[in-house]
Amino acid sequence: MYKKHIESPELQAGFEKILEGNKQWMKLVAEDTTGRYQQLAKGQSPEILWIGCADSRVPANQITNTLPGEVFVHRNIANMCVHSDMNMLSVLDYAVNVLKVKHVIVAGHYGCGGVAASLSRKQFGIIDNWLCHIKDVYRLHSEEIDAIQDEEKKVNRLVELNVAEQVSNLCSTSIIQNAWKERDDLAVHGVVIDIATGKIVDLDITFTNSEGLGKVLAFA
Ligand SMILES: [Zn+2]
């Protein structure tokens, strides 16, 4: 067994704070009289898969006012749904085919650092290769983005367009399309979070079947 070994008192204190916070949480769990947590210990049946940004300011549960057990979550930088990302595909497959979630939500957020970085020509490190996927989205909409003068608005518009593109990527997976052949209770949504107000802005790009995906994206 590895032994805990933190020499820096500051580092130790930072970790202790997490454990202290957990004591508060344990108190809430202990005070719960509904039996909810005993039930959750046995299994989960969430109705929502949330694919959000890894940004610390957009925690799925708090923003949707949901409890543990209600949202299955996948997060990465800039809430990307990359066709060949085995991590995302595994989460999606499990959520759709085992948990049978009813809603898959791609949630971007205004002021996304990943999206902002993708609009720059600077190198940031290994992340540059991930950001290429967002640059691909920019390339599809470069005319519209380039016409926007304000830098913040430029980023925020690309945030919206990126969410739309990721929704399209999700809908074109064999996982979603095969599920739609069997069920009519699966919706894929695209939203953007406004961190300053907490509001979830619905982009109105919900798909419940492969209609509207175009003849190439929709499998026959
Ligand atoms: Zn972000």
Tab-separated table of C-alpha atoms and ligand atoms in Angstrom:
chain	number	residue	atom	x	y	z
A	1	MET	CA	0.000	0.000	0.000
A	2	TYR	CA	1.303	3.469	-0.844
A	3	LYS	CA	1.864	5.725	2.154
A	4	LYS	CA	0.581	9.256	2.199
A	5	HIS	CA	3.566	11.559	1.949
A	6	ILE	CA	3.047	15.299	1.671
A	7	GLU	CA	5.914	17.422	3.006
A	8	SER	CA	4.466	20.823	2.280
A	9	PRO	CA	2.092	21.930	5.101
A	10	GLU	CA	0.251	24.122	2.612
A	11	LEU	CA	-0.336	21.223	0.275
A	12	GLN	CA	-1.462	19.069	3.209
A	13	ALA	CA	-3.847	21.819	4.374
A	14	GLY	CA	-5.369	22.021	0.895
A	15	PHE	CA	-6.087	18.298	0.976
A	16	GLU	CA	-7.416	18.449	4.556
A	17	LYS	CA	-9.888	21.084	3.393
A	18	ILE	CA	-11.322	18.606	0.920
A	19	LEU	CA	-11.696	15.971	3.651
A	20	GLU	CA	-13.276	18.545	5.980
A	21	GLY	CA	-15.719	19.474	3.230
A	22	ASN	CA	-16.567	15.816	2.876
A	23	LYS	CA	-17.525	15.687	6.567
A	24	GLN	CA	-20.166	18.344	5.856
A	25	TRP	CA	-21.433	16.246	2.978
A	26	MET	CA	-21.504	13.099	5.132
A	27	LYS	CA	-23.608	14.998	7.641
A	28	LEU	CA	-26.154	15.843	4.927
A	29	VAL	CA	-26.192	12.209	3.799
A	30	ALA	CA	-26.677	11.012	7.403
A	31	GLU	CA	-29.504	13.490	7.973
A	32	ASP	CA	-31.355	12.388	4.849
A	33	THR	CA	-34.473	10.462	5.845
A	34	THR	CA	-35.613	9.380	2.381
A	35	GLY	CA	-33.304	6.371	2.112
A	36	ARG	CA	-32.048	7.891	-1.114
A	37	TYR	CA	-28.346	7.290	-0.492
A	38	GLN	CA	-28.780	3.697	0.678
A	39	GLN	CA	-30.688	3.138	-2.562
A	40	LEU	CA	-28.004	4.880	-4.619
A	41	ALA	CA	-25.327	2.704	-3.051
A	42	LYS	CA	-26.988	-0.228	-4.825
A	43	GLY	CA	-27.136	1.331	-8.294
A	44	GLN	CA	-27.962	4.273	-10.504
A	45	SER	CA	-30.651	5.061	-13.058
A	46	PRO	CA	-30.035	8.622	-14.231
A	47	GLU	CA	-32.151	9.981	-17.088
A	48	ILE	CA	-29.568	12.490	-18.253
A	49	LEU	CA	-26.133	12.263	-19.811
A	50	TRP	CA	-24.356	15.601	-19.513
A	51	ILE	CA	-21.374	16.270	-21.757
A	52	GLY	CA	-19.842	19.472	-20.469
A	53	CYS	CA	-16.617	21.442	-20.281
A	54	ALA	CA	-14.029	20.463	-17.682
A	55	ASP	CA	-14.012	24.091	-16.505
A	56	SER	CA	-14.411	24.299	-12.703
A	57	ARG	CA	-17.197	26.864	-13.040
A	58	VAL	CA	-19.722	24.600	-14.747
A	59	PRO	CA	-20.502	21.659	-12.423
A	60	ALA	CA	-23.414	19.698	-13.910
A	61	ASN	CA	-25.305	18.972	-10.678
A	62	GLN	CA	-25.224	22.449	-9.173
A	63	ILE	CA	-26.185	24.160	-12.417
A	64	THR	CA	-29.161	21.852	-12.977
A	65	ASN	CA	-30.084	21.687	-9.287
A	66	THR	CA	-29.929	17.898	-9.385
A	67	LEU	CA	-28.750	15.365	-6.826
A	68	PRO	CA	-26.252	12.523	-6.977
A	69	GLY	CA	-27.769	9.747	-9.071
A	70	GLU	CA	-29.595	12.055	-11.446
A	71	VAL	CA	-26.947	12.971	-14.010
A	72	PHE	CA	-24.347	10.775	-15.696
A	73	VAL	CA	-21.463	13.096	-16.530
A	74	HIS	CA	-18.662	13.299	-19.058
A	75	ARG	CA	-16.499	16.405	-19.155
A	76	ASN	CA	-13.518	17.428	-21.221
A	77	ILE	CA	-11.967	20.660	-22.442
A	78	ALA	CA	-14.597	22.551	-24.461
A	79	ASN	CA	-17.254	19.775	-24.237
A	80	MET	CA	-16.085	18.055	-27.386
A	81	CYS	CA	-17.654	14.950	-28.950
A	82	VAL	CA	-14.830	13.704	-31.127
A	83	HIS	CA	-15.907	10.792	-33.326
A	84	SER	CA	-12.960	8.561	-32.395
A	85	ASP	CA	-12.676	9.495	-28.707
A	86	MET	CA	-13.043	6.097	-26.998
A	87	ASN	CA	-13.569	7.767	-23.644
A	88	MET	CA	-16.580	9.761	-24.872
A	89	LEU	CA	-17.911	6.848	-26.951
A	90	SER	CA	-17.704	4.478	-23.984
A	91	VAL	CA	-19.562	6.928	-21.754
A	92	LEU	CA	-22.162	7.480	-24.483
A	93	ASP	CA	-22.637	3.769	-25.133
A	94	TYR	CA	-23.016	2.964	-21.453
A	95	ALA	CA	-25.377	5.868	-20.851
A	96	VAL	CA	-27.582	5.179	-23.878
A	97	ASN	CA	-27.572	1.392	-24.027
A	98	VAL	CA	-27.204	0.325	-20.405
A	99	LEU	CA	-28.560	3.205	-18.337
A	100	LYS	CA	-31.095	4.100	-21.071
A	101	VAL	CA	-30.844	7.830	-20.449
A	102	LYS	CA	-33.539	9.906	-22.133
A	103	HIS	CA	-31.597	13.124	-22.606
A	104	VAL	CA	-28.069	13.677	-23.832
A	105	ILE	CA	-27.070	17.287	-23.252
A	106	VAL	CA	-24.007	18.945	-24.761
A	107	ALA	CA	-23.339	21.910	-22.503
A	108	GLY	CA	-20.925	24.636	-23.538
A	109	HIS	CA	-20.362	27.838	-21.625
A	110	TYR	CA	-19.725	31.435	-22.589
A	111	GLY	CA	-16.148	32.575	-22.024
A	112	CYS	CA	-14.805	29.043	-22.593
A	113	GLY	CA	-11.012	29.133	-22.340
A	114	GLY	CA	-10.626	26.193	-24.699
A	115	VAL	CA	-12.685	27.899	-27.398
A	116	ALA	CA	-10.837	31.199	-26.868
A	117	ALA	CA	-7.491	29.392	-27.149
A	118	SER	CA	-8.598	27.751	-30.391
A	119	LEU	CA	-9.072	31.205	-31.918
A	120	SER	CA	-5.471	32.107	-31.167
A	121	ARG	CA	-2.394	31.219	-33.190
A	122	LYS	CA	-0.391	30.622	-30.005
A	123	GLN	CA	0.888	27.194	-29.017
A	124	PHE	CA	-0.207	26.010	-25.577
A	125	GLY	CA	1.240	22.507	-25.507
A	126	ILE	CA	-0.282	19.094	-26.031
A	127	ILE	CA	-3.737	20.651	-25.795
A	128	ASP	CA	-3.125	22.269	-29.218
A	129	ASN	CA	-3.982	18.932	-30.806
A	130	TRP	CA	-7.300	18.820	-28.967
A	131	LEU	CA	-8.004	22.446	-29.863
A	132	CYS	CA	-7.595	21.496	-33.549
A	133	HIS	CA	-11.071	19.978	-33.313
A	134	ILE	CA	-12.458	23.401	-32.352
A	135	LYS	CA	-10.419	25.050	-35.088
A	136	ASP	CA	-12.227	22.656	-37.459
A	137	VAL	CA	-15.517	24.135	-36.251
A	138	TYR	CA	-14.130	27.644	-36.783
A	139	ARG	CA	-13.172	26.669	-40.331
A	140	LEU	CA	-16.806	25.759	-41.063
A	141	HIS	CA	-17.967	29.164	-39.833
A	142	SER	CA	-14.919	31.376	-40.358
A	143	GLU	CA	-16.831	33.991	-42.360
A	144	GLU	CA	-19.347	34.555	-39.607
A	145	ILE	CA	-16.731	34.531	-36.837
A	146	ASP	CA	-14.308	36.807	-38.690
A	147	ALA	CA	-17.088	39.352	-39.240
A	148	ILE	CA	-17.497	39.803	-35.467
A	149	GLN	CA	-15.194	42.562	-34.201
A	150	ASP	CA	-15.535	42.153	-30.431
A	151	GLU	CA	-13.202	39.411	-29.167
A	152	GLU	CA	-15.550	38.248	-26.397
A	153	LYS	CA	-18.506	38.028	-28.792
A	154	LYS	CA	-16.332	36.156	-31.276
A	155	VAL	CA	-15.517	33.518	-28.631
A	156	ASN	CA	-19.116	33.303	-27.440
A	157	ARG	CA	-20.479	32.780	-30.945
A	158	LEU	CA	-17.937	30.038	-31.562
A	159	VAL	CA	-18.990	28.495	-28.226
A	160	GLU	CA	-22.552	28.252	-29.592
A	161	LEU	CA	-21.478	26.963	-33.006
A	162	ASN	CA	-19.172	24.449	-31.342
A	163	VAL	CA	-22.027	23.057	-29.238
A	164	ALA	CA	-24.144	22.713	-32.391
A	165	GLU	CA	-21.312	20.883	-34.114
A	166	GLN	CA	-20.815	18.521	-31.160
A	167	VAL	CA	-24.555	17.761	-31.110
A	168	SER	CA	-24.264	16.876	-34.785
A	169	ASN	CA	-21.221	14.711	-34.044
A	170	LEU	CA	-23.166	12.857	-31.328
A	171	CYS	CA	-26.203	12.348	-33.546
A	172	SER	CA	-24.065	10.862	-36.290
A	173	THR	CA	-22.594	8.172	-34.018
A	174	SER	CA	-23.836	4.632	-34.601
A	175	ILE	CA	-24.672	4.588	-30.868
A	176	ILE	CA	-27.286	7.342	-31.076
A	177	GLN	CA	-28.595	6.333	-34.481
A	178	ASN	CA	-29.079	2.678	-33.542
A	179	ALA	CA	-30.787	3.729	-30.315
A	180	TRP	CA	-33.199	5.862	-32.338
A	181	LYS	CA	-34.117	2.823	-34.419
A	182	GLU	CA	-35.311	1.102	-31.256
A	183	ARG	CA	-36.598	3.945	-29.102
A	184	ASP	CA	-38.449	7.205	-29.525
A	185	ASP	CA	-37.589	8.499	-26.073
A	186	LEU	CA	-34.045	9.724	-26.617
A	187	ALA	CA	-33.306	13.415	-27.208
A	188	VAL	CA	-29.975	15.087	-27.880
A	189	HIS	CA	-29.809	18.747	-26.869
A	190	GLY	CA	-27.349	21.624	-27.175
A	191	VAL	CA	-27.152	24.317	-24.500
A	192	VAL	CA	-24.779	27.046	-23.352
A	193	ILE	CA	-24.283	28.149	-19.750
A	194	ASP	CA	-23.983	31.805	-18.830
A	195	ILE	CA	-21.734	31.585	-15.770
A	196	ALA	CA	-22.493	35.121	-14.524
A	197	THR	CA	-26.249	34.483	-14.185
A	198	GLY	CA	-26.194	30.675	-13.967
A	199	LYS	CA	-28.685	30.512	-16.842
A	200	ILE	CA	-28.767	27.552	-19.204
A	201	VAL	CA	-29.449	28.937	-22.683
A	202	ASP	CA	-31.281	26.391	-24.857
A	203	LEU	CA	-29.873	26.633	-28.388
A	204	ASP	CA	-33.005	24.929	-29.777
A	205	ILE	CA	-31.078	22.279	-31.647
A	206	THR	CA	-32.710	19.208	-30.133
A	207	PHE	CA	-32.755	16.012	-32.172
A	208	THR	CA	-35.042	13.056	-31.379
A	209	ASN	CA	-34.369	11.166	-34.614
A	210	SER	CA	-32.006	11.299	-37.577
A	211	GLU	CA	-34.294	13.547	-39.641
A	212	GLY	CA	-32.564	16.783	-40.487
A	213	LEU	CA	-29.079	15.349	-40.127
A	214	GLY	CA	-28.544	15.273	-43.868
A	215	LYS	CA	-28.102	12.327	-46.149
A	216	VAL	CA	-24.463	11.659	-45.326
A	217	LEU	CA	-24.642	11.842	-41.538
A	218	ALA	CA	-27.767	9.714	-41.159
A	219	PHE	CA	-27.053	6.006	-41.573
A	220	ALA	CA	-29.463	4.142	-43.856
B	1	ZN	ZN	-14.742	25.665	-21.215
